[in-house]
Amino acid sequence: MNVKALQRADRWVGVPLCWGLTVLRTLFSGAAQRGARPVRSLLIVKLAEQGSTVLAYAALRRATEIVGRKNVHFVAFEDNRFILDALEVIPKENVVTVSVNGLPAFLFSMLAAIRKLRRMKFDAAVDMEFFSRGTAALTFLSGAKQRVGFHAFFGAGPYRGDLMTHRLIYNPHLHTSQTFFTLIEALQCDPAVLPTFDLAAPESPDQPPQFSPGPNEVAVVEKIIQDAAGGQPPLILLNPNASDLVPLRRWPIERYVDLARRLLLKYPEIVVAFTGAPNEANAADDLVRQVNSSRCISLAGKTTLRQLLVLYTLAEVMVSNDSGPAHFATLTPIQVVTLFGPETPSLFAARTPRNTVLWAGIACSPCVNAYNNRLSPCRDNKCMQAIRVEQVFTAVCDAYAQRVRERSAVPVAL
């Protein structure tokens, strides 16, 4: 997925598209809705970011409580349906996907998705992409009579027309999981009283379910580890690459090398494994060469996304930049150390006691947020560079000790 191209399209195509659709809505939509209306079928629009989809779990659960599981549908990019299937909250047949394999495929699949959604005649649709123009247009074009989403009142956010019936103010002080939850709850409100919304967001929303791989799945991943490591040693995973969405989230690569060497020196029983997508395999191999230890391996590109979850169930600790894997890991028992910089853990950290967050909190951080379409003028991520190797090493040692205690506390079957 070419994220930068999608961001440019969202700006240069999305703005006039939302303006034009707003004109059409003004001319042909009739009187504004008054009073809360029953919702029997619901569409959730969230195209991108698998990690934040995990944060939406409580909201998805709430949606199924309101209209029934079989009546909740979801539209997402093809790359993102993996995590929806893993969450097991929405029926697989209710997920509509859009291809991002080139512009022609994107346009064709988007038009096909819109036609399919309109045929379903949804009572309501919820836009979970905050200030995306593309998803605002998609939510409107879905044909849903009730549409929930954020509105840029008085310019407080990027312009994306006036396409929602239930218009909310984005609150940058709520954790993202709470924000998703309020979007679903707004369905039950009279749109005439919004954006005033007296709901108290839950402090501790539902935790996502724990992933339970089958015996065959475990055996396959154990074989992958065996081939790479020569056995089944305790694994500490290092995930050095953030997504293309926010490259500024990357911790300096040489610090991962330093961290790996320190961990291998302290724990002679462990193997350090670098993880990543298939297109990151060459870079991961280079990191292994720099560490220069027989107990350092690369698993980048050697697993499917589902097998990655299996790997997390077999490993002890993972260190990751703020990215999807840090959230996927909450579905498993692994301890995670997450490094934050351009974004704030107050909004985006995985809400689990198994996640240790490190964030320097320098004056210019966070610089990426919903109001600026997650774009930043920064070209030198001092916020990530301010996180020292010593800090991460200490956090990993603590997490590893906790994981060892947890494993030792598990009763052995006789």
Coordinates of C-alpha atoms in Angstrom, one line a residue:
M1 CA 0.0 0.0 0.0
N2 CA 1.5 3.3 -1.1
V3 CA 0.5 5.4 2.0
K4 CA 1.8 8.7 0.7
A5 CA -0.1 8.4 -2.5
L6 CA -3.3 7.6 -0.6
Q7 CA -2.7 10.6 1.7
R8 CA -2.2 12.9 -1.3
A9 CA -5.4 11.6 -3.0
D10 CA -7.3 12.1 0.2
R11 CA -6.3 15.7 0.2
W12 CA -6.4 16.7 -3.5
V13 CA -9.3 14.5 -4.6
G14 CA -11.1 14.1 -1.3
V15 CA -11.7 17.8 -0.6
P16 CA -13.5 18.6 -3.9
L17 CA -15.3 15.2 -3.7
C18 CA -16.6 15.9 -0.2
W19 CA -17.6 19.4 -1.3
G20 CA -19.5 18.1 -4.3
L21 CA -21.3 15.5 -2.2
T22 CA -22.2 18.1 0.4
V23 CA -23.8 20.2 -2.3
L24 CA -25.8 17.2 -3.5
R25 CA -26.8 16.3 0.1
T26 CA -28.0 19.9 0.6
L27 CA -30.1 19.9 -2.5
F28 CA -31.7 16.5 -2.3
S29 CA -31.5 15.1 1.3
G30 CA -34.7 16.9 2.6
A31 CA -35.3 17.8 6.2
A32 CA -32.8 17.0 8.9
Q33 CA -33.4 13.9 11.0
R34 CA -35.1 14.5 14.3
G35 CA -35.1 12.0 17.2
A36 CA -33.2 8.8 17.6
R37 CA -34.2 6.1 15.2
P38 CA -33.8 2.3 15.6
V39 CA -30.8 0.7 13.9
R40 CA -31.1 -2.8 12.7
S41 CA -28.2 -3.0 10.3
L42 CA -24.9 -1.2 10.7
L43 CA -21.8 -0.6 8.5
I44 CA -18.5 0.3 10.1
V45 CA -16.0 2.1 7.8
K46 CA -12.3 1.7 8.8
L47 CA -10.1 1.2 5.8
A48 CA -6.5 1.4 7.2
E49 CA -4.3 0.6 10.2
Q50 CA -4.7 -2.9 11.6
G51 CA -3.3 -1.8 15.0
S52 CA -6.0 0.7 15.7
T53 CA -8.6 -1.9 14.6
V54 CA -7.5 -3.9 17.7
L55 CA -8.2 -0.7 19.8
A56 CA -11.7 -0.7 18.2
Y57 CA -12.5 -4.1 19.7
A58 CA -14.7 -2.8 22.5
A59 CA -16.6 -0.6 20.0
L60 CA -17.1 -3.6 17.7
R61 CA -18.5 -5.6 20.6
R62 CA -20.8 -2.8 21.5
A63 CA -22.0 -2.6 17.9
T64 CA -22.9 -6.3 17.9
E65 CA -24.8 -5.8 21.2
I66 CA -26.9 -3.0 19.6
V67 CA -27.9 -4.7 16.3
G68 CA -26.8 -8.3 16.6
R69 CA -23.5 -9.8 15.3
K70 CA -24.9 -10.9 12.0
N71 CA -26.1 -7.4 11.2
V72 CA -22.7 -5.6 11.6
H73 CA -20.7 -5.2 8.4
F74 CA -17.2 -3.8 8.0
V75 CA -15.4 -2.3 5.0
A76 CA -11.6 -2.3 5.0
F77 CA -8.5 -2.5 2.8
E78 CA -7.6 -6.1 1.9
D79 CA -4.4 -5.8 4.0
N80 CA -6.5 -5.1 7.1
R81 CA -9.0 -8.0 7.1
F82 CA -6.5 -10.3 8.8
I83 CA -6.9 -8.7 12.1
L84 CA -10.7 -8.6 11.9
D85 CA -10.7 -12.3 11.3
A86 CA -8.4 -12.8 14.3
L87 CA -10.6 -10.7 16.6
E88 CA -13.6 -12.9 15.7
V89 CA -16.1 -10.3 16.5
I90 CA -17.6 -9.7 13.0
P91 CA -18.6 -12.6 10.8
K92 CA -16.0 -13.2 8.0
E93 CA -18.7 -13.0 5.3
N94 CA -19.7 -9.5 6.6
V95 CA -16.3 -8.0 5.7
V96 CA -16.1 -6.1 2.5
T97 CA -12.6 -5.4 1.2
V98 CA -11.0 -2.8 -1.1
S99 CA -7.8 -3.6 -3.0
V100 CA -4.8 -1.2 -2.9
N101 CA -2.7 -3.1 -5.5
G102 CA -2.4 -0.2 -7.8
L103 CA -4.7 2.6 -8.9
P104 CA -6.9 0.7 -11.4
A105 CA -7.5 -2.2 -8.9
F106 CA -8.2 0.4 -6.2
L107 CA -10.8 2.3 -8.2
F108 CA -12.5 -0.9 -9.5
S109 CA -12.8 -2.5 -6.1
M110 CA -13.9 0.7 -4.5
L111 CA -16.7 1.2 -7.0
A112 CA -17.7 -2.5 -6.6
A113 CA -17.7 -2.1 -2.8
I114 CA -20.0 1.0 -3.0
R115 CA -22.4 -0.9 -5.3
K116 CA -22.4 -3.8 -2.9
L117 CA -22.9 -1.7 0.2
R118 CA -25.8 0.3 -1.4
R119 CA -27.6 -2.9 -2.2
M120 CA -27.5 -3.9 1.5
K121 CA -29.5 -0.8 2.5
F122 CA -27.9 -0.1 5.8
D123 CA -29.8 1.8 8.5
A124 CA -26.6 3.4 9.7
A125 CA -22.9 3.7 9.1
V126 CA -20.0 4.8 11.4
D127 CA -16.9 6.3 10.0
M128 CA -14.0 5.3 12.3
E129 CA -11.2 7.1 10.3
F130 CA -11.7 10.4 12.1
F131 CA -10.9 13.1 9.5
S132 CA -10.4 11.1 6.3
R133 CA -12.2 12.7 3.4
G134 CA -12.2 9.4 1.5
T135 CA -14.1 7.5 4.2
A136 CA -16.5 10.4 4.8
A137 CA -17.4 10.1 1.1
L138 CA -17.6 6.3 1.3
T139 CA -19.8 6.5 4.4
F140 CA -22.2 8.9 2.5
L141 CA -22.1 6.9 -0.7
S142 CA -23.0 3.7 1.2
G143 CA -26.5 4.9 1.2
A144 CA -26.9 4.5 5.0
K145 CA -29.7 6.8 6.3
Q146 CA -27.8 7.6 9.5
R147 CA -24.1 8.4 9.4
V148 CA -21.9 9.0 12.4
G149 CA -18.6 10.7 12.2
F150 CA -16.4 13.7 13.2
H151 CA -17.1 17.1 11.9
A152 CA -14.7 20.0 11.7
F153 CA -16.8 22.6 13.6
F154 CA -15.3 26.1 13.2
G155 CA -12.4 24.6 11.3
A156 CA -11.3 22.4 14.2
G157 CA -10.0 19.7 12.0
P158 CA -9.4 19.1 8.3
Y159 CA -12.4 19.9 6.0
R160 CA -14.4 17.0 4.8
G161 CA -17.7 18.4 3.9
D162 CA -21.0 18.0 5.8
L163 CA -21.9 14.4 5.1
M164 CA -22.8 13.1 8.5
T165 CA -26.2 13.1 10.1
H166 CA -24.7 12.5 13.6
R167 CA -21.8 15.0 13.8
L168 CA -19.4 14.7 16.7
I169 CA -16.5 16.8 18.0
Y170 CA -13.2 14.9 18.1
N171 CA -11.8 14.9 21.7
P172 CA -8.0 14.6 21.6
H173 CA -8.0 13.8 25.3
L174 CA -9.8 10.4 25.0
H175 CA -7.9 7.2 24.3
T176 CA -8.6 6.0 20.8
S177 CA -10.4 2.9 22.1
Q178 CA -12.8 5.3 24.0
T179 CA -13.2 7.4 20.9
F180 CA -14.3 4.4 18.8
F181 CA -16.7 3.5 21.6
T182 CA -18.4 6.9 21.6
L183 CA -18.9 6.8 17.8
I184 CA -20.9 3.6 18.2
E185 CA -22.9 5.0 21.2
A186 CA -23.8 8.1 19.2
L187 CA -26.0 5.9 17.0
Q188 CA -28.6 6.0 19.9
C189 CA -28.6 9.7 20.2
D190 CA -30.9 12.3 18.7
P191 CA -28.7 14.0 16.1
A192 CA -30.4 17.3 16.9
V193 CA -28.6 17.5 20.3
L194 CA -25.2 16.5 18.9
P195 CA -22.3 17.3 19.2
T196 CA -23.3 17.7 22.9
F197 CA -22.8 14.1 24.2
D198 CA -23.0 13.4 27.9
L199 CA -21.8 9.8 27.7
A200 CA -19.0 8.9 30.1
A201 CA -16.5 6.8 28.1
P202 CA -15.6 3.5 29.7
E203 CA -12.2 3.7 31.5
S204 CA -11.4 0.0 30.9
P205 CA -13.0 -1.2 27.7
D206 CA -13.3 -4.8 26.8
Q207 CA -9.9 -6.5 26.2
P208 CA -9.6 -8.3 22.9
P209 CA -9.9 -12.1 23.0
Q210 CA -6.8 -14.2 23.4
F211 CA -5.7 -15.8 20.2
S212 CA -5.7 -19.6 20.4
P213 CA -3.8 -21.3 17.6
G214 CA -4.4 -24.9 16.7
P215 CA -1.8 -27.7 17.3
N216 CA -0.9 -27.9 13.6
E217 CA -0.4 -24.1 13.5
V218 CA 1.9 -24.3 16.5
A219 CA 3.9 -27.1 14.9
V220 CA 4.4 -25.2 11.7
V221 CA 5.7 -22.1 13.5
E222 CA 7.9 -24.2 15.8
K223 CA 9.4 -25.8 12.7
I224 CA 10.2 -22.3 11.3
I225 CA 11.9 -21.4 14.6
Q226 CA 13.7 -24.7 14.6
D227 CA 15.1 -24.2 11.1
A228 CA 16.3 -20.7 11.9
A229 CA 17.5 -21.1 15.5
G230 CA 18.5 -24.8 15.6
G231 CA 16.1 -25.5 18.5
Q232 CA 13.3 -24.0 20.6
P233 CA 15.1 -21.5 22.9
P234 CA 13.4 -18.6 24.7
L235 CA 12.8 -15.9 22.1
I236 CA 13.0 -12.2 22.4
L237 CA 11.6 -10.5 19.3
L238 CA 12.7 -7.1 17.9
N239 CA 10.4 -5.4 15.4
P240 CA 12.5 -2.5 14.2
N241 CA 10.2 -1.1 11.5
A242 CA 7.1 1.0 11.8
S243 CA 4.5 1.1 9.0
D244 CA 4.9 3.4 6.1
L245 CA 2.1 5.6 7.5
V246 CA 4.4 7.3 10.0
P247 CA 8.1 6.6 9.3
L248 CA 9.0 9.0 12.0
R249 CA 8.0 6.3 14.5
R250 CA 11.2 4.3 13.9
W251 CA 13.8 4.0 16.6
P252 CA 17.4 4.3 15.3
I253 CA 18.2 1.0 13.7
E254 CA 21.7 0.9 15.2
R255 CA 20.1 0.9 18.6
Y256 CA 18.3 -2.3 17.9
V257 CA 21.7 -3.8 17.1
D258 CA 23.1 -2.5 20.4
L259 CA 20.1 -3.8 22.3
A260 CA 20.4 -7.3 20.7
R261 CA 24.0 -7.6 21.7
R262 CA 23.3 -6.6 25.3
L263 CA 20.4 -9.0 25.6
L264 CA 22.5 -11.9 24.2
L265 CA 25.3 -11.1 26.6
K266 CA 23.0 -11.0 29.7
Y267 CA 20.9 -14.1 28.8
P268 CA 23.0 -17.0 27.4
E269 CA 19.8 -19.1 27.0
I270 CA 17.9 -16.8 24.7
V271 CA 17.8 -16.2 20.9
V272 CA 17.0 -12.7 19.6
A273 CA 14.9 -12.7 16.4
F274 CA 14.2 -9.8 14.2
T275 CA 10.7 -9.7 12.7
G276 CA 9.2 -7.8 9.8
A277 CA 7.2 -8.0 6.6
P278 CA 8.6 -9.8 3.5
N279 CA 9.8 -6.5 2.0
E280 CA 11.9 -6.0 5.2
A281 CA 13.6 -9.3 5.1
N282 CA 16.8 -8.0 3.5
A283 CA 17.1 -5.2 6.1
A284 CA 16.6 -7.7 8.9
D285 CA 19.3 -10.0 7.5
D286 CA 21.6 -7.1 7.5
L287 CA 20.9 -6.4 11.2
V288 CA 21.6 -10.1 12.0
R289 CA 25.0 -9.7 10.3
Q290 CA 25.7 -6.6 12.3
V291 CA 24.8 -8.3 15.6
N292 CA 27.2 -11.1 14.6
S293 CA 26.0 -13.9 16.8
S294 CA 24.8 -17.4 16.2
R295 CA 22.0 -16.7 18.6
C296 CA 20.6 -13.9 16.5
I297 CA 18.3 -14.8 13.6
S298 CA 15.8 -13.2 11.2
L299 CA 12.2 -14.3 10.9
A300 CA 11.2 -11.4 8.8
G301 CA 9.0 -12.5 5.9
K302 CA 9.1 -16.1 7.0
T303 CA 5.6 -16.1 8.5
T304 CA 2.1 -15.2 7.4
L305 CA 0.3 -12.6 9.5
R306 CA -1.6 -15.4 11.3
Q307 CA 1.6 -17.3 11.9
L308 CA 3.0 -14.1 13.4
L309 CA 0.4 -14.3 16.1
V310 CA 1.4 -17.9 16.7
L311 CA 5.0 -16.8 17.0
Y312 CA 4.0 -14.3 19.7
T313 CA 2.4 -17.1 21.7
L314 CA 5.7 -18.9 21.7
A315 CA 8.0 -15.9 22.4
E316 CA 8.7 -14.2 25.7
V317 CA 9.1 -10.5 24.9
M318 CA 8.9 -8.2 21.9
V319 CA 10.3 -4.7 21.4
S320 CA 8.5 -2.7 18.8
N321 CA 8.1 0.8 17.6
D322 CA 4.5 2.1 17.9
S323 CA 2.9 0.1 15.1
G324 CA 0.5 -2.7 14.4
P325 CA 2.5 -5.6 15.9
A326 CA 2.5 -3.9 19.3
H327 CA -1.3 -4.1 19.2
F328 CA -1.5 -7.6 17.6
A329 CA 0.6 -8.8 20.6
T330 CA -2.2 -8.0 23.0
L331 CA -4.1 -11.0 21.6
T332 CA -1.3 -13.2 23.0
P333 CA 0.5 -13.7 26.4
I334 CA 3.8 -12.1 25.2
Q335 CA 5.2 -9.1 27.1
V336 CA 5.7 -6.0 24.9
V337 CA 7.9 -2.9 25.2
T338 CA 6.5 -0.2 22.9
L339 CA 8.5 2.8 21.8
F340 CA 6.5 6.0 21.2
G341 CA 7.6 9.3 19.7
P342 CA 5.6 11.3 17.1
E343 CA 2.3 10.0 18.7
T344 CA 1.3 9.9 22.3
P345 CA 0.7 6.7 24.3
S346 CA -2.1 8.5 26.1
L347 CA -4.2 8.0 22.9
F348 CA -2.6 5.0 21.1
A349 CA -0.9 2.7 23.6
A350 CA -2.3 -0.9 23.9
R351 CA -4.3 -0.9 27.1
T352 CA -3.0 -4.0 28.7
P353 CA -0.7 -4.6 31.7
R354 CA 1.6 -6.7 29.4
N355 CA 2.6 -3.5 27.5
T356 CA 5.4 -1.3 28.8
V357 CA 5.5 2.1 27.2
L358 CA 8.6 4.2 26.7
W359 CA 8.1 7.8 25.6
A360 CA 10.5 10.7 26.0
G361 CA 7.8 13.4 25.9
I362 CA 10.0 16.2 24.5
A363 CA 8.4 19.6 23.7
C364 CA 7.6 18.9 20.1
S365 CA 6.1 15.4 20.7
P366 CA 3.5 14.4 19.8
C367 CA 3.5 16.1 16.4
V368 CA 1.2 13.6 14.6
N369 CA -2.5 13.7 15.3
A370 CA -6.0 13.4 13.8
Y371 CA -6.1 17.2 13.2
N372 CA -3.1 17.2 10.8
N373 CA -4.0 14.0 8.9
R374 CA -1.1 12.4 10.7
L375 CA 1.4 14.4 8.7
S376 CA 4.4 16.2 10.3
P377 CA 7.0 18.7 9.0
C378 CA 9.6 16.8 11.1
R379 CA 12.6 15.3 9.3
D380 CA 14.7 14.4 12.3
N381 CA 12.8 12.3 14.9
K382 CA 14.5 13.5 18.1
C383 CA 11.6 12.1 20.1
M384 CA 12.6 8.5 19.1
Q385 CA 16.3 9.3 19.4
A386 CA 15.7 10.5 23.0
I387 CA 14.9 6.9 24.1
R388 CA 18.1 5.5 25.2
V389 CA 19.2 1.9 24.8
E390 CA 19.7 1.6 28.5
Q391 CA 16.0 2.4 29.1
V392 CA 14.8 -0.2 26.6
F393 CA 17.3 -2.8 27.9
T394 CA 16.0 -2.3 31.5
A395 CA 12.4 -2.5 30.4
V396 CA 13.1 -5.7 28.4
C397 CA 14.9 -7.3 31.4
D398 CA 11.9 -6.5 33.6
A399 CA 9.5 -7.9 31.1
Y400 CA 11.5 -11.0 30.5
A401 CA 11.6 -11.7 34.3
Q402 CA 7.9 -11.2 34.5
R403 CA 7.3 -13.7 31.6
V404 CA 9.6 -16.2 33.3
R405 CA 7.6 -15.9 36.5
E406 CA 4.3 -16.4 34.5
R407 CA 5.6 -19.5 32.8
S408 CA 6.8 -21.0 36.1
A409 CA 3.4 -20.4 37.7
V410 CA 1.6 -22.4 35.0
P411 CA 0.9 -25.9 36.4
V412 CA 2.4 -28.7 34.4
A413 CA -0.2 -31.3 33.2
L414 CA 0.5 -34.8 34.5

